[in-house]
Short mmCIF file of C-alpha atoms in Angstrom, two decimals:
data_model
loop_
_atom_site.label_atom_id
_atom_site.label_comp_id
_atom_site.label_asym_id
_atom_site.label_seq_id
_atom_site.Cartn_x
_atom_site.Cartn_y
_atom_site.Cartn_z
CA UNK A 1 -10.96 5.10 10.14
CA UNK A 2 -8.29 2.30 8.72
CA UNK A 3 -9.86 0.85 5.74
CA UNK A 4 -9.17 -2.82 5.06
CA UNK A 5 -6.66 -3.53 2.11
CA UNK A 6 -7.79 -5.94 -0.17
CA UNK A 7 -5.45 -6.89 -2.83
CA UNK A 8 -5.37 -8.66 -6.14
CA UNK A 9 -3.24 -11.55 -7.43
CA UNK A 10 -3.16 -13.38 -10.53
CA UNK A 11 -1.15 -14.57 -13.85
CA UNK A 12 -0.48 -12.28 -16.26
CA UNK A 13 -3.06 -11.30 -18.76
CA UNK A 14 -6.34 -12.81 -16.63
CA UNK A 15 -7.31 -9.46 -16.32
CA UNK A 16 -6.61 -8.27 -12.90
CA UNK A 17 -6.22 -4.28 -14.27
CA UNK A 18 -9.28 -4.51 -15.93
CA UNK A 19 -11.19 -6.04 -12.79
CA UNK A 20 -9.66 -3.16 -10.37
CA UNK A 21 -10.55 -0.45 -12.74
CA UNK A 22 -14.00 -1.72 -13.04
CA UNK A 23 -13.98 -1.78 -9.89
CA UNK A 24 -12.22 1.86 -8.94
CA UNK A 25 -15.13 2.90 -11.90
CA UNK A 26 -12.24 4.85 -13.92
CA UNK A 27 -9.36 4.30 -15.86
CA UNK A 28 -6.51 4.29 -13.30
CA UNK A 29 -4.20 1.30 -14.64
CA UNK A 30 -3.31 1.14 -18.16
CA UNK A 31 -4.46 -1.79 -19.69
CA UNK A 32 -2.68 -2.69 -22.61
CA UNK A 33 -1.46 -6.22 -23.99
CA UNK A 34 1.70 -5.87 -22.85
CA UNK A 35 2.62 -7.32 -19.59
CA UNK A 36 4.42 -4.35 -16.93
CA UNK A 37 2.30 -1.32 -17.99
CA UNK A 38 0.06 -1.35 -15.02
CA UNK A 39 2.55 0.84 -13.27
CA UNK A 40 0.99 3.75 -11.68
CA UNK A 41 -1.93 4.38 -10.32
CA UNK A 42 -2.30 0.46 -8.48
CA UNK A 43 -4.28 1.83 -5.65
CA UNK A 44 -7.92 3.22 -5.37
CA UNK A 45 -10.51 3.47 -3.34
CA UNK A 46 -13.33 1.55 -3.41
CA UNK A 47 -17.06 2.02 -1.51
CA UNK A 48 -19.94 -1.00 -2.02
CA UNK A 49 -22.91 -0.20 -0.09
CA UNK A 50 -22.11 0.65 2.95
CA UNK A 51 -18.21 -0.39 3.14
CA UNK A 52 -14.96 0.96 1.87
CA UNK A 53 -11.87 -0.95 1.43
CA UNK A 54 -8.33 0.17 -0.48
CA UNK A 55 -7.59 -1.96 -3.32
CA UNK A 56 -4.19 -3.06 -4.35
CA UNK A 57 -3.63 -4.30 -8.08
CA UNK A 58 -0.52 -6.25 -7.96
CA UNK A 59 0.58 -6.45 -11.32
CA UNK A 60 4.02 -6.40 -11.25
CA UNK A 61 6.38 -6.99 -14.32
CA UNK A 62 5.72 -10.36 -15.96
CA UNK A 63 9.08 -12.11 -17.54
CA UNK A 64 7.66 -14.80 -19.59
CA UNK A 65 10.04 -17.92 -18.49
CA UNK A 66 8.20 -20.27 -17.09
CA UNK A 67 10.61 -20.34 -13.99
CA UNK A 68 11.04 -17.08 -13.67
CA UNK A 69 7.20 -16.17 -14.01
CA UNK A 70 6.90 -18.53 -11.24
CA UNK A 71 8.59 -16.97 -8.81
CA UNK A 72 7.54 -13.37 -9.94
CA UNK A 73 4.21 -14.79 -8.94
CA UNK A 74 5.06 -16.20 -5.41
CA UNK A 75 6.63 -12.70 -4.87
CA UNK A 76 3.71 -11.27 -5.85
CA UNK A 77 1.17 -12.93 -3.76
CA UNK A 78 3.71 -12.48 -1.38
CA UNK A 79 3.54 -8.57 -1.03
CA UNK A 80 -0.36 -9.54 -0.85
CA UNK A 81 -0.38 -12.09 2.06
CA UNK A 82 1.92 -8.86 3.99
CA UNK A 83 -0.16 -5.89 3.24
CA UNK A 84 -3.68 -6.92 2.30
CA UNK A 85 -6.68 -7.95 4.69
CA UNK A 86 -8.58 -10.30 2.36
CA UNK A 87 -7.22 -11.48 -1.01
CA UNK A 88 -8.82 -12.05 -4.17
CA UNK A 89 -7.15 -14.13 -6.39
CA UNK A 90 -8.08 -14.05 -9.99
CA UNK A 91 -8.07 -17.20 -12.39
CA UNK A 92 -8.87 -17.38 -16.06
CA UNK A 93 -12.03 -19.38 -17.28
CA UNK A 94 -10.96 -19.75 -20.89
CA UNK A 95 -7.23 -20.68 -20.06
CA UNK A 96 -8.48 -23.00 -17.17
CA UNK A 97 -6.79 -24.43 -14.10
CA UNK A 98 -2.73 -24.43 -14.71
CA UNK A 99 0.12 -25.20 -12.29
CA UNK A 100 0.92 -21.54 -11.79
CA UNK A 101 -2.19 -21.58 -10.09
CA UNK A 102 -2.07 -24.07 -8.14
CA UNK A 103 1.40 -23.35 -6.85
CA UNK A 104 -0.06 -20.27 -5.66
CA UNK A 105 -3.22 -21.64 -4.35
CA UNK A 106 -0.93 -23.04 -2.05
CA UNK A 107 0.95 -20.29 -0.95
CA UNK A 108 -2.65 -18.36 -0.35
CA UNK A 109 -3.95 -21.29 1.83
CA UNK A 110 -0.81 -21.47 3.97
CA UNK A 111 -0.82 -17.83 4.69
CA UNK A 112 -4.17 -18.04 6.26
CA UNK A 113 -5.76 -14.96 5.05
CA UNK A 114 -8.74 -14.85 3.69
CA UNK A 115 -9.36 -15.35 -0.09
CA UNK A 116 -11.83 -15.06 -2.66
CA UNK A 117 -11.67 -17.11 -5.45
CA UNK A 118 -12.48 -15.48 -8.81
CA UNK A 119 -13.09 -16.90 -12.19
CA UNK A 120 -12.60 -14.09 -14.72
CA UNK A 121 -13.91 -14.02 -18.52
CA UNK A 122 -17.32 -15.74 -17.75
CA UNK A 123 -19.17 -13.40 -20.50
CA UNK A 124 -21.35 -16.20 -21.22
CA UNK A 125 -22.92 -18.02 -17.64
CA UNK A 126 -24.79 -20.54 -19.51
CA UNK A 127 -21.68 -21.13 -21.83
CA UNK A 128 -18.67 -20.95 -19.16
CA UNK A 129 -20.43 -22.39 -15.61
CA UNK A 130 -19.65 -25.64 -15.87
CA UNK A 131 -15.70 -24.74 -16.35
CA UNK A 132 -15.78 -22.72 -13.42
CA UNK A 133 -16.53 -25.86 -11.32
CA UNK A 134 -13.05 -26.87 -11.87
CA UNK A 135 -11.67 -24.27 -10.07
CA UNK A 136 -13.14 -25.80 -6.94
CA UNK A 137 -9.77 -28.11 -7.39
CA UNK A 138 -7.49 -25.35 -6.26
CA UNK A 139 -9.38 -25.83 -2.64
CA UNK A 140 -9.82 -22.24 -1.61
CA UNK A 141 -13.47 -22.97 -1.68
CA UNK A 142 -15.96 -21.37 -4.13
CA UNK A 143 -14.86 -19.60 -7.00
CA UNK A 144 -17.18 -16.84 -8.51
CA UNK A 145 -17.50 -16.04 -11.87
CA UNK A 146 -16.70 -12.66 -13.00
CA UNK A 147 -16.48 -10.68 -16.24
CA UNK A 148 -14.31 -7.34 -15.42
CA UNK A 149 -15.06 -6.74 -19.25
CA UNK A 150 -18.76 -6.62 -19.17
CA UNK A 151 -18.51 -6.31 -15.26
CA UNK A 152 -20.78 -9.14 -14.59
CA UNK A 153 -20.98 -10.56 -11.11
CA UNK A 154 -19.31 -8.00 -8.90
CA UNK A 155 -22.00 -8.07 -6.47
CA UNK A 156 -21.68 -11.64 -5.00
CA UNK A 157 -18.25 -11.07 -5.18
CA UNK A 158 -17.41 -7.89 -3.04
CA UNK A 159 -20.26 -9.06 -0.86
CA UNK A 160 -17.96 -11.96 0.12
CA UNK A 161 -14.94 -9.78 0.12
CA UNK A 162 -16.80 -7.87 2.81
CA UNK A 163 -18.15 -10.59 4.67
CA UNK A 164 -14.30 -12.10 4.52
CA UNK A 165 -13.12 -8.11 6.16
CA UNK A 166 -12.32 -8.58 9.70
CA UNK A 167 -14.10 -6.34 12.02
CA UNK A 168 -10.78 -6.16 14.21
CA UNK A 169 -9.29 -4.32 10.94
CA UNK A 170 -12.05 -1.22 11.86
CA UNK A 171 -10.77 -1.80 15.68
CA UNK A 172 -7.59 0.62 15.52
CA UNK A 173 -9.79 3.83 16.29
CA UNK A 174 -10.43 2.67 20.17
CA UNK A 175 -6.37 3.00 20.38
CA UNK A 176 -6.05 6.58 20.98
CA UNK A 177 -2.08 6.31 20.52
CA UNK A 178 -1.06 8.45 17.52
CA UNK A 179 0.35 6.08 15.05
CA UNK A 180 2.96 7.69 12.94
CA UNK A 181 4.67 5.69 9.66
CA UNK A 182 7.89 6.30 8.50
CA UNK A 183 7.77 5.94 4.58
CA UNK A 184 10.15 6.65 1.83
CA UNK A 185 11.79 4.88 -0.89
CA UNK A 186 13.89 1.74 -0.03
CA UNK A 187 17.51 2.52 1.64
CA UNK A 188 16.87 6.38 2.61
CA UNK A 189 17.19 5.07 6.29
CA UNK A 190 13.90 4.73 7.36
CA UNK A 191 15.06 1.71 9.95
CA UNK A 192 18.08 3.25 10.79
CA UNK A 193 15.41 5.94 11.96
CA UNK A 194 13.31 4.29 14.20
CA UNK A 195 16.49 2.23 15.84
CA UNK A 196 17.90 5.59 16.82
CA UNK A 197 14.59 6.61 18.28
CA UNK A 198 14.28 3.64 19.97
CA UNK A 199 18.11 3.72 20.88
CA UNK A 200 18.20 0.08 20.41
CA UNK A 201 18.72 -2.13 17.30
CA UNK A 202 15.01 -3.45 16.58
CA UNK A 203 14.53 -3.61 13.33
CA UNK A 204 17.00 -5.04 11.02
CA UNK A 205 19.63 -2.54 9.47
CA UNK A 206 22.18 -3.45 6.35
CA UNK A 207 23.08 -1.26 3.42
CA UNK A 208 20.99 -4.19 1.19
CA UNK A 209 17.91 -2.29 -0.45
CA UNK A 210 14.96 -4.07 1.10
CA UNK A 211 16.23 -6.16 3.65
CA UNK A 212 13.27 -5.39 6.32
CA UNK A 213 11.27 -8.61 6.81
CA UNK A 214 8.07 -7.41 8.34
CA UNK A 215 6.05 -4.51 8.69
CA UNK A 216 6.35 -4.04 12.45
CA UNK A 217 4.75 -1.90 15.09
CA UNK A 218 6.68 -0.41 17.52
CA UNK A 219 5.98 1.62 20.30
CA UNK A 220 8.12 4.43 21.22
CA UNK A 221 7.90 5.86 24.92
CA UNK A 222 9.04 9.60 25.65
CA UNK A 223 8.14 11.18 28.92
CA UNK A 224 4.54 10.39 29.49
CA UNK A 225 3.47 9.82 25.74
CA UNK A 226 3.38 7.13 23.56
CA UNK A 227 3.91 6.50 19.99
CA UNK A 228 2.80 3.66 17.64
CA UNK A 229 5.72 3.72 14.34
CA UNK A 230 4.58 1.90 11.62
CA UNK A 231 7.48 0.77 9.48
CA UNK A 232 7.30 0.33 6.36
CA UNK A 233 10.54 -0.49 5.42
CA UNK A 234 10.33 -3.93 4.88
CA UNK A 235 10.44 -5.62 1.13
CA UNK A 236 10.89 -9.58 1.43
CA UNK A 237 13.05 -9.53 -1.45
CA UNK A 238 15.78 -7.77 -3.10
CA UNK A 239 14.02 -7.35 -6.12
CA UNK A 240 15.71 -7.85 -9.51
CA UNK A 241 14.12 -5.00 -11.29
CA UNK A 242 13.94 -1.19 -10.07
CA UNK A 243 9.93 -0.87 -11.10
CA UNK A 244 9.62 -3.76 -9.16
CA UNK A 245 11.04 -2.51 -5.98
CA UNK A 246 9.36 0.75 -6.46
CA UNK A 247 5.60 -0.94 -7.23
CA UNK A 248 5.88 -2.81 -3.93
CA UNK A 249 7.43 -0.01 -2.16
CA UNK A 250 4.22 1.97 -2.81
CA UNK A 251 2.09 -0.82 -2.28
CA UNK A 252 3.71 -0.73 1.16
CA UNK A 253 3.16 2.55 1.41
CA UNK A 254 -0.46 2.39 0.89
CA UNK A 255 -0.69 -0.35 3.68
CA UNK A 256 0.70 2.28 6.18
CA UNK A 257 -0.09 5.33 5.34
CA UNK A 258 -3.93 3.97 5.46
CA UNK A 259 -3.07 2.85 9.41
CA UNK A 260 -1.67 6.30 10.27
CA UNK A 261 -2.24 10.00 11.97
CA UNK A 262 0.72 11.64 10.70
CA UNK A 263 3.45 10.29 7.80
CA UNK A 264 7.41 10.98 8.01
CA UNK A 265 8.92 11.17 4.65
CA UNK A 266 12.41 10.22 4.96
CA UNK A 267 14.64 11.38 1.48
CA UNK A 268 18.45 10.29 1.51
CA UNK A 269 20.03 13.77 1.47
CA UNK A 270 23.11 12.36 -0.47
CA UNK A 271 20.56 11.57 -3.31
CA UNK A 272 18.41 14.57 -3.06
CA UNK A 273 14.51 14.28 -3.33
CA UNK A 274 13.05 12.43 -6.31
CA UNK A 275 9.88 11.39 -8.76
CA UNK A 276 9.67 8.52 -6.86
CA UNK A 277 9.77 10.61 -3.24
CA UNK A 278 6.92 12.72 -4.74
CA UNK A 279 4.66 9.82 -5.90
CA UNK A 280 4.91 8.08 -2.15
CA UNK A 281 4.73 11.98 -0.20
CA UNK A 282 1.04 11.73 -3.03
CA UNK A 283 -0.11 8.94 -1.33
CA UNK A 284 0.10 10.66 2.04
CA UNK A 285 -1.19 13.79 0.83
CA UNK A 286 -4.31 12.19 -0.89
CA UNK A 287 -4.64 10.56 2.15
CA UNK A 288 -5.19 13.32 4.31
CA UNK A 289 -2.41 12.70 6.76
CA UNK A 290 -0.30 15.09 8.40
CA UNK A 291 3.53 15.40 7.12
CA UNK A 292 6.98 15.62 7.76
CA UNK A 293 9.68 15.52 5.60
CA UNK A 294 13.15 14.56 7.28
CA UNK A 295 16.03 14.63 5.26
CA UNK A 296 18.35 12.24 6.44
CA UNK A 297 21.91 11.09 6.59
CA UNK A 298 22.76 15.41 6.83
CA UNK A 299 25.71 14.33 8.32
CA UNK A 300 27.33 13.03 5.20
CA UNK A 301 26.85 16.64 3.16
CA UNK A 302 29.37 18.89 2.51
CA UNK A 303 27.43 22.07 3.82
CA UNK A 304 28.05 25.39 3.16
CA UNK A 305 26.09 28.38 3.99
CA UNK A 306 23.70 27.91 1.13
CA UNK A 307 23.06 24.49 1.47
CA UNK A 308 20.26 24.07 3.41
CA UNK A 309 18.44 26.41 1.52
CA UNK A 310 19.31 25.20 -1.85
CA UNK A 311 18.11 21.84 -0.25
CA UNK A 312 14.97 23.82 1.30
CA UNK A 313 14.00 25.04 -1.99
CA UNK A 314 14.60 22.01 -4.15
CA UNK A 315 12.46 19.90 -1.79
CA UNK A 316 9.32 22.46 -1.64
CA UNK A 317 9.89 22.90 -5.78
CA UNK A 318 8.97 19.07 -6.12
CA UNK A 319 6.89 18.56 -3.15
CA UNK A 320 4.82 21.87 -3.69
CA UNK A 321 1.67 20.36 -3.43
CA UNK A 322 2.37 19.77 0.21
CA UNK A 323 3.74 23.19 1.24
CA UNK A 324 2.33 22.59 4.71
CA UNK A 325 4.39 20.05 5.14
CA UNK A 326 7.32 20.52 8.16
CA UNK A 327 11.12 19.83 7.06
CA UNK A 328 13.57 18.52 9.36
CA UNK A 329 17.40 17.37 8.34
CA UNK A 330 18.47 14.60 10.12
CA UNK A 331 21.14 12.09 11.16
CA UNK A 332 20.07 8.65 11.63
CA UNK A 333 23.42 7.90 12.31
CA UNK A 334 24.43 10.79 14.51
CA UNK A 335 21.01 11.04 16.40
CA UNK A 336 21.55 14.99 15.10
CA UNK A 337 18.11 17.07 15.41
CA UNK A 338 15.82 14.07 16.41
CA UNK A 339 14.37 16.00 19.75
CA UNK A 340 13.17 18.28 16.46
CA UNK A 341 11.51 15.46 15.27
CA UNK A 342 9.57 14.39 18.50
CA UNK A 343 8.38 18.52 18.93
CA UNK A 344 7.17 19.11 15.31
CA UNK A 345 5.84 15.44 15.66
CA UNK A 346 3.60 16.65 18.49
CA UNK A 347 2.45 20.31 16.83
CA UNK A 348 1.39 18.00 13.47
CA UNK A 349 -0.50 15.61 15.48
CA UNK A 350 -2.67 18.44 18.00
CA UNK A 351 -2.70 20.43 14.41
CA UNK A 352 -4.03 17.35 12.41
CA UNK A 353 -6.74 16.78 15.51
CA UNK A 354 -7.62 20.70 15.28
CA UNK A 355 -11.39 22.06 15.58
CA UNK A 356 -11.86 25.63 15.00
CA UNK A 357 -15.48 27.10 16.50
CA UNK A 358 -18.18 28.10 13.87
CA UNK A 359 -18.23 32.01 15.02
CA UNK A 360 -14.50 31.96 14.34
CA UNK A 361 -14.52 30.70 11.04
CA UNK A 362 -16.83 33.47 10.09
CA UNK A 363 -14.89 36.13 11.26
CA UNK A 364 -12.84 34.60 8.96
CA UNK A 365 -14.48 34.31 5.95
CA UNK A 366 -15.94 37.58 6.33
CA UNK A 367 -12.69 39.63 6.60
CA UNK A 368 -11.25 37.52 3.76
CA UNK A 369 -14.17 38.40 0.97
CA UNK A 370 -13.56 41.66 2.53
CA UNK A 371 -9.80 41.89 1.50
CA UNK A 372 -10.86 40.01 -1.99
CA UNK A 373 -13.72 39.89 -3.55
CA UNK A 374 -14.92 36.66 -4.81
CA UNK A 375 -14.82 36.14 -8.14
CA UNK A 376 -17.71 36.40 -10.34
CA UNK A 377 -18.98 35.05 -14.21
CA UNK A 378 -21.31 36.74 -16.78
CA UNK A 379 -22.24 39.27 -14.03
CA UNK A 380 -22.96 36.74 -11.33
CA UNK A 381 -20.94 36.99 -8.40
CA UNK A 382 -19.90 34.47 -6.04
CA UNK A 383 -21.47 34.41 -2.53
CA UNK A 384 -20.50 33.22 0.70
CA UNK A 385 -22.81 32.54 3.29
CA UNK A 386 -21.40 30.46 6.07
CA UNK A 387 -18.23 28.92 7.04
CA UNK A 388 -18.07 25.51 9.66
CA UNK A 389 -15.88 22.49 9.93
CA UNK A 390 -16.95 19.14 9.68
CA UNK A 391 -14.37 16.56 10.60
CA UNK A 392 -10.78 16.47 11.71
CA UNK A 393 -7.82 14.34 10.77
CA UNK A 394 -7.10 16.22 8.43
CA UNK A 395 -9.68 19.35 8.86
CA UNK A 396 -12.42 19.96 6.52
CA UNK A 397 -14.40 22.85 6.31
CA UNK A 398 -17.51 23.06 3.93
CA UNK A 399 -18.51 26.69 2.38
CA UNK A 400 -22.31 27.47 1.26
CA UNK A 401 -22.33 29.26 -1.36
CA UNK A 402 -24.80 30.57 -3.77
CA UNK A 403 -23.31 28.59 -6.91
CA UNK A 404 -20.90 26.21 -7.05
CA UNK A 405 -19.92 26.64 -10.61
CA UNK A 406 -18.25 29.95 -9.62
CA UNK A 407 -15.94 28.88 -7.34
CA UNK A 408 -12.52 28.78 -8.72
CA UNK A 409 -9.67 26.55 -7.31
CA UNK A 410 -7.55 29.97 -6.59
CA UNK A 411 -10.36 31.20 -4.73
CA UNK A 412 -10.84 28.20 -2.29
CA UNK A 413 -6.58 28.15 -2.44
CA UNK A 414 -6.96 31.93 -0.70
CA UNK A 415 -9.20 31.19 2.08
CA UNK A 416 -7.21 27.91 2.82
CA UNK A 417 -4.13 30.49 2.91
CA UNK A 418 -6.37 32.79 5.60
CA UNK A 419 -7.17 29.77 7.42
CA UNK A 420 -4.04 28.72 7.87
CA UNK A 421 -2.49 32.47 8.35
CA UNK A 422 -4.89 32.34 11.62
CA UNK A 423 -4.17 29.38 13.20
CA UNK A 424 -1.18 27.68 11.38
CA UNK A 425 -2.44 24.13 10.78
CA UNK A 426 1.17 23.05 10.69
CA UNK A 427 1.97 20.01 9.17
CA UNK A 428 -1.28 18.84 8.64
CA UNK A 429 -3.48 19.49 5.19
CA UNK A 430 -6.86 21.20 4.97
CA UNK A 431 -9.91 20.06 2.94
CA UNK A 432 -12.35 23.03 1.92
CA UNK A 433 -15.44 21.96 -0.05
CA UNK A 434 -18.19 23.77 -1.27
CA UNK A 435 -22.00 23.03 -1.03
CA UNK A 436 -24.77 25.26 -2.70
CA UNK A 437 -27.45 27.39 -0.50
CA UNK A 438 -30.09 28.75 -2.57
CA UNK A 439 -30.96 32.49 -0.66
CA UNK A 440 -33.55 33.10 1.54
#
């Protein structure tokens, strides 16, 4: 199911990290007086009642020039209007209506997405009301106070943040197309990619970090199947500083990994994988989606007969919490080894979509407590009852055991590996999760 992105936008300092992790219910951003430390975790899930949305926090690095804060600002609720579903932009009760806001008011209103107007800092309702009133001025209708310190008045306010979520965002499902995005950090080629499996010049291509405009659909036909690419390449700007480029090109990456069935990671071979490659192959991974790495531009490499394992190894070193994961190298440029792509493409998507029958699963599980025993505490031993899976994209199993406290990581690790030594799950992570059975 595609969650709907809601993002939030604001000045610096009216508290939009401590709203989102009042809202994500832990400390994920680090909120500190000094502008630029949110720079993490600016993504989380959120459920209220019945719904769940991704949340963006937008942060971004504040320069303190007037001018220049300005336009860090437009940029900002610029990467919101692109990514996010509904918008809530966040204004300051005690430092009241200023011309930064309005400016971006503006921007908001023109976009034509919706957005919630919220007044932060309203500890006091008797004391603060009235100011909020003001706020009606920036004509984006009614603004509701908040306090994301003493996280007052979240209720009226994600209820209109749902009521603002567009159905048609829950609509992808009835598409049955597998929608595949092609993420990685700015300039490893992931345009360059999707023209070549095109084999026409779509998207735009220049050696400019962050020259895509638009996030972009496109469909690519081969032989009777169809493929929706998500592209994520796009950044508006050229940004002036590199945390700013990489903040939005996660933010991006949120935005289309949540749309997806199956994520390409595409690492610039000349550069060799990356913290930065790790953090966006996490967001994939926590995600649930099935991966593929593709190293590309292998055409510019001086290769001997080592290299593509030194590469190999490197790559699985950094990225070892997605062992899974299938690796490809690639030429954008040379079309080298993109059939490859298309094949492993199809065995991560049936893998991703995979159902395994009960009886098999405990044929399973039997032989593997068999071949190790489970492990046990204080004399109590670990039982396990019954095997099934639950869902798909990715797979998740649930165990019953006879006490959860005993399970250990490594165990659940070990029966992932027999899973996966029985019927491969290629490409695609598993989720195994334990529930308690009290015995008969």
């Amino acid at each position: 199911m595609s969650k709907p992105i809601v993002a939030i936008v604001g000045r610096p300092n009216v508290g939009k990290s401590t709203l989102f992790n009042a809202l994500a219910g832990e400390k994920i951003s680090i909120v500190k007086d000094t502008p630029g430390v949110t720079r993490d975790r600016i993504y989380a899930d959120i459920s209220w009642l019945d719904y769940q949305f991704t949340m963006i926090d937008t942060g971004g690095i504040e320069p303190d020039t007037g001018d220049m804060m300005l336009s860090h600002m437009r940029d900002q609720a610029e990467i919101a209007i692109e990514t996010a579903d509904v918008i809530i932009f966040l204004t300051d009760v005690r430092q009241g209506l200023v011309d930064a806001d309005y400016q971006v008011a503006d921007m908001l209103r023109r976009s034509q997405k919706p957005v919630v107007l919220a007044v932060n800092k309203v500890d006091n309702y008797e004391k603060f009301i009235m100011d909020t009133y003001e706020f009606y001025n920036l004509g984006l209708g009614t603004p509701f106070p908040v306090s994301a310190n003493s996280k007052l008045g979240f209720g009226d306010l994600l209820d209109e943040v749902i009521a603002n979520c567009n159905p048609e965002t829950l609509k992808e499902e009835e598409d049955e197309r597998p929608r595949v995005a092609i993420i990685g950090k700015p300039n490893a080629g992931k345009s360059s990619m999707i023209n070549k499996m095109l084999g026409e010049d779509r998207l735009i291509v220049s050696d400019v970090a962050g020259t895509t405009r638009d996030a972009i659909d496109t469909v690519i036909r081969r032989g009777d199947k169809e493929y929706v690419f998500i592209d994520t390449a796009g950044l508006r700007r050229k940004s002036r500083i590199k945390e700013d480029l990489e903040r939005y090109s996660v933010i991006r990456t949120v935005a289309a990994v949540e749309r997806c069935d199956v994520a390409i990671l595409v690492i610039d071979a000349e550069e060799g994988i990356t913290e930065q490659d790790a953090k966006i192959a996490g967001i994939a991974h926590e995600r649930g989606k099935g991966m593929i790495i593709a190293v590309n531009k292998w055409d510019l490499v001086e290769k001997n007969d080592k290299t593509i394992y030194k590469y190999t190894n490197k790559i699985r070193e950094v990225l070892s919490f997605m062992s899974y994961a299938e690796l490809v190298f690639v030429s954008a440029k040379t079309g080298q080894r993109f059939q490859k792509i298309f094949d492993l493409l199809d065995v991560v998507i049936e893998n991703h979509a995979l159902r395994v029958q009960t009886g098999v699963l405990n044929e399973i599980l039997a032989e593997a407590v068999a071949m190790k025993q489970p492990p046990s505490d204080k004399g109590k031993r670990l039982k396990l009852y019954y095997m099934t899976q639950v869902s798909v994209k990715p797979p998740t199993f649930v165990v019953f055991v006879n006490d959860k406290k005993l399970t250990h990581f490594s165990y659940t690790r070990y029966l992932e590996n027999q899973i996966r030594n029985t019927f491969g799950f290629r490409g695609t992570p598993i989720r195994i999760y334990t529930r308690e059975r009290k015995e008969r």
